[in-house]
Amino acid sequence: MASPDHVEKNEYYNKTRVKFDWQFLLVIGIALGALVSSLTDKSFKFEASPPIWRERFGKKVWVRAIGGILGGIVLIFGARLASGCPSGHGLSGWMQMSMAGYVALIFFFIGGIILANLIYRGK
């Protein structure tokens, strides 16, 4: 655990403190809204992974975990390379009528379609 004095003096910790603002509440609201929705229509259930993943990658949890971790690493690398996430670039650019936003969003969809076909078409 960090010392309170160290946190107060460290510039990094002062810049990156968690803010209790509308963005934080939005994330909490999304999670709670999804939970309430699934409880309301009685579709809520605990599962380690979606059935389509089990069909494609088998019942071994560690294989699915490695696939998820590698996918997350690729996602993080791409987001850092592009200086932001795909939805942020695509949706913000689309709303600003930016040609780069249109092109980015089109290629995100094309890449997603190609990858989904490579992963799920084989079974």
PDB file of C-alpha atoms in Angstrom:
ATOM      1  CA  MET A   1       0.000   0.000   0.000  1.00  0.00           C
ATOM      2  CA  ALA A   2       1.281   3.449  -0.874  1.00  0.00           C
ATOM      3  CA  SER A   3       2.099   5.967   1.792  1.00  0.00           C
ATOM      4  CA  PRO A   4      -0.276   8.988   1.743  1.00  0.00           C
ATOM      5  CA  ASP A   5       2.717  11.329   1.946  1.00  0.00           C
ATOM      6  CA  HIS A   6       4.333   9.646  -1.057  1.00  0.00           C
ATOM      7  CA  VAL A   7       1.123   9.954  -3.074  1.00  0.00           C
ATOM      8  CA  GLU A   8       0.762  13.658  -2.261  1.00  0.00           C
ATOM      9  CA  LYS A   9       4.335  14.388  -3.412  1.00  0.00           C
ATOM     10  CA  ASN A  10       4.352  12.183  -6.525  1.00  0.00           C
ATOM     11  CA  GLU A  11       3.300  14.048  -9.686  1.00  0.00           C
ATOM     12  CA  TYR A  12       2.109  10.870 -11.441  1.00  0.00           C
ATOM     13  CA  TYR A  13      -0.297   9.942  -8.658  1.00  0.00           C
ATOM     14  CA  ASN A  14      -1.677  13.473  -8.521  1.00  0.00           C
ATOM     15  CA  LYS A  15      -2.321  13.510 -12.279  1.00  0.00           C
ATOM     16  CA  THR A  16      -3.980  10.095 -12.460  1.00  0.00           C
ATOM     17  CA  ARG A  17      -6.309  10.079  -9.483  1.00  0.00           C
ATOM     18  CA  VAL A  18      -9.687   8.464  -9.986  1.00  0.00           C
ATOM     19  CA  LYS A  19     -12.278  11.179 -10.393  1.00  0.00           C
ATOM     20  CA  PHE A  20     -15.818  10.651  -9.204  1.00  0.00           C
ATOM     21  CA  ASP A  21     -17.395  12.465 -12.144  1.00  0.00           C
ATOM     22  CA  TRP A  22     -19.963  11.785 -14.871  1.00  0.00           C
ATOM     23  CA  GLN A  23     -17.615   9.478 -16.790  1.00  0.00           C
ATOM     24  CA  PHE A  24     -17.077   7.254 -13.757  1.00  0.00           C
ATOM     25  CA  LEU A  25     -20.807   7.200 -13.064  1.00  0.00           C
ATOM     26  CA  LEU A  26     -21.485   6.358 -16.731  1.00  0.00           C
ATOM     27  CA  VAL A  27     -19.354   3.214 -16.479  1.00  0.00           C
ATOM     28  CA  ILE A  28     -21.065   2.213 -13.223  1.00  0.00           C
ATOM     29  CA  GLY A  29     -24.473   2.932 -14.785  1.00  0.00           C
ATOM     30  CA  ILE A  30     -23.721   0.780 -17.830  1.00  0.00           C
ATOM     31  CA  ALA A  31     -22.794  -2.182 -15.629  1.00  0.00           C
ATOM     32  CA  LEU A  32     -25.791  -1.726 -13.334  1.00  0.00           C
ATOM     33  CA  GLY A  33     -28.156  -1.188 -16.272  1.00  0.00           C
ATOM     34  CA  ALA A  34     -26.978  -4.405 -17.924  1.00  0.00           C
ATOM     35  CA  LEU A  35     -27.410  -6.293 -14.648  1.00  0.00           C
ATOM     36  CA  VAL A  36     -30.933  -4.924 -14.070  1.00  0.00           C
ATOM     37  CA  SER A  37     -31.872  -5.673 -17.683  1.00  0.00           C
ATOM     38  CA  SER A  38     -30.688  -9.280 -17.504  1.00  0.00           C
ATOM     39  CA  LEU A  39     -32.367  -9.804 -14.138  1.00  0.00           C
ATOM     40  CA  THR A  40     -35.608  -8.305 -15.434  1.00  0.00           C
ATOM     41  CA  ASP A  41     -35.875 -10.594 -18.466  1.00  0.00           C
ATOM     42  CA  LYS A  42     -34.528 -13.551 -16.435  1.00  0.00           C
ATOM     43  CA  SER A  43     -31.572 -14.153 -18.770  1.00  0.00           C
ATOM     44  CA  PHE A  44     -28.907 -13.613 -16.090  1.00  0.00           C
ATOM     45  CA  LYS A  45     -26.558 -16.518 -15.471  1.00  0.00           C
ATOM     46  CA  PHE A  46     -22.951 -17.017 -14.450  1.00  0.00           C
ATOM     47  CA  GLU A  47     -20.769 -18.538 -17.166  1.00  0.00           C
ATOM     48  CA  ALA A  48     -17.036 -18.702 -17.721  1.00  0.00           C
ATOM     49  CA  SER A  49     -17.418 -17.925 -21.413  1.00  0.00           C
ATOM     50  CA  PRO A  50     -20.133 -17.662 -24.048  1.00  0.00           C
ATOM     51  CA  PRO A  51     -21.268 -20.973 -25.630  1.00  0.00           C
ATOM     52  CA  ILE A  52     -19.919 -19.952 -29.057  1.00  0.00           C
ATOM     53  CA  TRP A  53     -16.405 -19.689 -27.541  1.00  0.00           C
ATOM     54  CA  ARG A  54     -16.699 -23.144 -25.992  1.00  0.00           C
ATOM     55  CA  GLU A  55     -17.822 -24.551 -29.351  1.00  0.00           C
ATOM     56  CA  ARG A  56     -14.920 -22.965 -31.207  1.00  0.00           C
ATOM     57  CA  PHE A  57     -12.081 -23.273 -28.688  1.00  0.00           C
ATOM     58  CA  GLY A  58     -13.120 -26.282 -26.619  1.00  0.00           C
ATOM     59  CA  LYS A  59     -13.815 -26.786 -22.941  1.00  0.00           C
ATOM     60  CA  LYS A  60     -10.297 -26.072 -21.675  1.00  0.00           C
ATOM     61  CA  VAL A  61     -10.447 -22.826 -19.726  1.00  0.00           C
ATOM     62  CA  TRP A  62      -6.719 -22.142 -20.099  1.00  0.00           C
ATOM     63  CA  VAL A  63      -6.941 -22.228 -23.927  1.00  0.00           C
ATOM     64  CA  ARG A  64      -9.769 -19.703 -23.892  1.00  0.00           C
ATOM     65  CA  ALA A  65      -7.891 -17.606 -21.332  1.00  0.00           C
ATOM     66  CA  ILE A  66      -4.769 -17.481 -23.507  1.00  0.00           C
ATOM     67  CA  GLY A  67      -6.892 -16.464 -26.508  1.00  0.00           C
ATOM     68  CA  GLY A  68      -8.537 -13.710 -24.481  1.00  0.00           C
ATOM     69  CA  ILE A  69      -5.240 -12.463 -23.088  1.00  0.00           C
ATOM     70  CA  LEU A  70      -3.581 -12.406 -26.514  1.00  0.00           C
ATOM     71  CA  GLY A  71      -6.598 -10.614 -27.964  1.00  0.00           C
ATOM     72  CA  GLY A  72      -6.381  -8.039 -25.184  1.00  0.00           C
ATOM     73  CA  ILE A  73      -2.685  -7.485 -25.840  1.00  0.00           C
ATOM     74  CA  VAL A  74      -3.350  -6.920 -29.543  1.00  0.00           C
ATOM     75  CA  LEU A  75      -6.194  -4.536 -28.668  1.00  0.00           C
ATOM     76  CA  ILE A  76      -4.032  -2.537 -26.254  1.00  0.00           C
ATOM     77  CA  PHE A  77      -1.150  -2.380 -28.740  1.00  0.00           C
ATOM     78  CA  GLY A  78      -3.491  -1.163 -31.489  1.00  0.00           C
ATOM     79  CA  ALA A  79      -5.092   1.435 -29.237  1.00  0.00           C
ATOM     80  CA  ARG A  80      -1.688   2.764 -28.181  1.00  0.00           C
ATOM     81  CA  LEU A  81      -0.463   2.762 -31.787  1.00  0.00           C
ATOM     82  CA  ALA A  82      -3.538   4.705 -32.942  1.00  0.00           C
ATOM     83  CA  SER A  83      -3.519   7.040 -29.898  1.00  0.00           C
ATOM     84  CA  GLY A  84      -7.001   5.933 -28.893  1.00  0.00           C
ATOM     85  CA  CYS A  85      -9.560   3.196 -29.170  1.00  0.00           C
ATOM     86  CA  PRO A  86     -11.314   2.275 -32.435  1.00  0.00           C
ATOM     87  CA  SER A  87     -14.757   3.263 -31.249  1.00  0.00           C
ATOM     88  CA  GLY A  88     -13.462   6.631 -30.107  1.00  0.00           C
ATOM     89  CA  HIS A  89     -11.772   7.334 -33.427  1.00  0.00           C
ATOM     90  CA  GLY A  90     -14.574   5.936 -35.547  1.00  0.00           C
ATOM     91  CA  LEU A  91     -17.578   7.337 -33.718  1.00  0.00           C
ATOM     92  CA  SER A  92     -16.057  10.712 -32.875  1.00  0.00           C
ATOM     93  CA  GLY A  93     -14.687  11.090 -36.393  1.00  0.00           C
ATOM     94  CA  TRP A  94     -18.038  10.050 -37.883  1.00  0.00           C
ATOM     95  CA  MET A  95     -19.913  12.685 -35.863  1.00  0.00           C
ATOM     96  CA  GLN A  96     -17.397  15.354 -36.844  1.00  0.00           C
ATOM     97  CA  MET A  97     -17.800  14.315 -40.500  1.00  0.00           C
ATOM     98  CA  SER A  98     -14.086  13.620 -40.697  1.00  0.00           C
ATOM     99  CA  MET A  99     -12.901  11.662 -43.728  1.00  0.00           C
ATOM    100  CA  ALA A 100     -10.306   9.930 -41.530  1.00  0.00           C
ATOM    101  CA  GLY A 101     -13.117   8.905 -39.157  1.00  0.00           C
ATOM    102  CA  TYR A 102     -15.152   7.433 -42.037  1.00  0.00           C
ATOM    103  CA  VAL A 103     -12.171   5.506 -43.381  1.00  0.00           C
ATOM    104  CA  ALA A 104     -11.173   4.285 -39.909  1.00  0.00           C
ATOM    105  CA  LEU A 105     -14.672   3.039 -39.084  1.00  0.00           C
ATOM    106  CA  ILE A 106     -15.068   1.293 -42.447  1.00  0.00           C
ATOM    107  CA  PHE A 107     -11.749  -0.516 -42.012  1.00  0.00           C
ATOM    108  CA  PHE A 108     -12.564  -1.436 -38.389  1.00  0.00           C
ATOM    109  CA  PHE A 109     -15.723  -3.151 -39.642  1.00  0.00           C
ATOM    110  CA  ILE A 110     -13.921  -4.849 -42.524  1.00  0.00           C
ATOM    111  CA  GLY A 111     -11.201  -6.105 -40.168  1.00  0.00           C
ATOM    112  CA  GLY A 112     -13.791  -7.357 -37.679  1.00  0.00           C
ATOM    113  CA  ILE A 113     -15.736  -9.211 -40.375  1.00  0.00           C
ATOM    114  CA  ILE A 114     -12.596 -10.855 -41.753  1.00  0.00           C
ATOM    115  CA  LEU A 115     -11.364 -11.894 -38.295  1.00  0.00           C
ATOM    116  CA  ALA A 116     -14.777 -13.238 -37.226  1.00  0.00           C
ATOM    117  CA  ASN A 117     -14.911 -15.319 -40.416  1.00  0.00           C
ATOM    118  CA  LEU A 118     -11.413 -16.665 -39.823  1.00  0.00           C
ATOM    119  CA  ILE A 119     -12.200 -17.621 -36.229  1.00  0.00           C
ATOM    120  CA  TYR A 120     -15.770 -18.922 -36.483  1.00  0.00           C
ATOM    121  CA  ARG A 121     -16.281 -20.144 -40.052  1.00  0.00           C
ATOM    122  CA  GLY A 122     -14.155 -23.273 -39.569  1.00  0.00           C
ATOM    123  CA  LYS A 123     -16.671 -24.942 -37.254  1.00  0.00           C
TER     124      LYS A 123
END
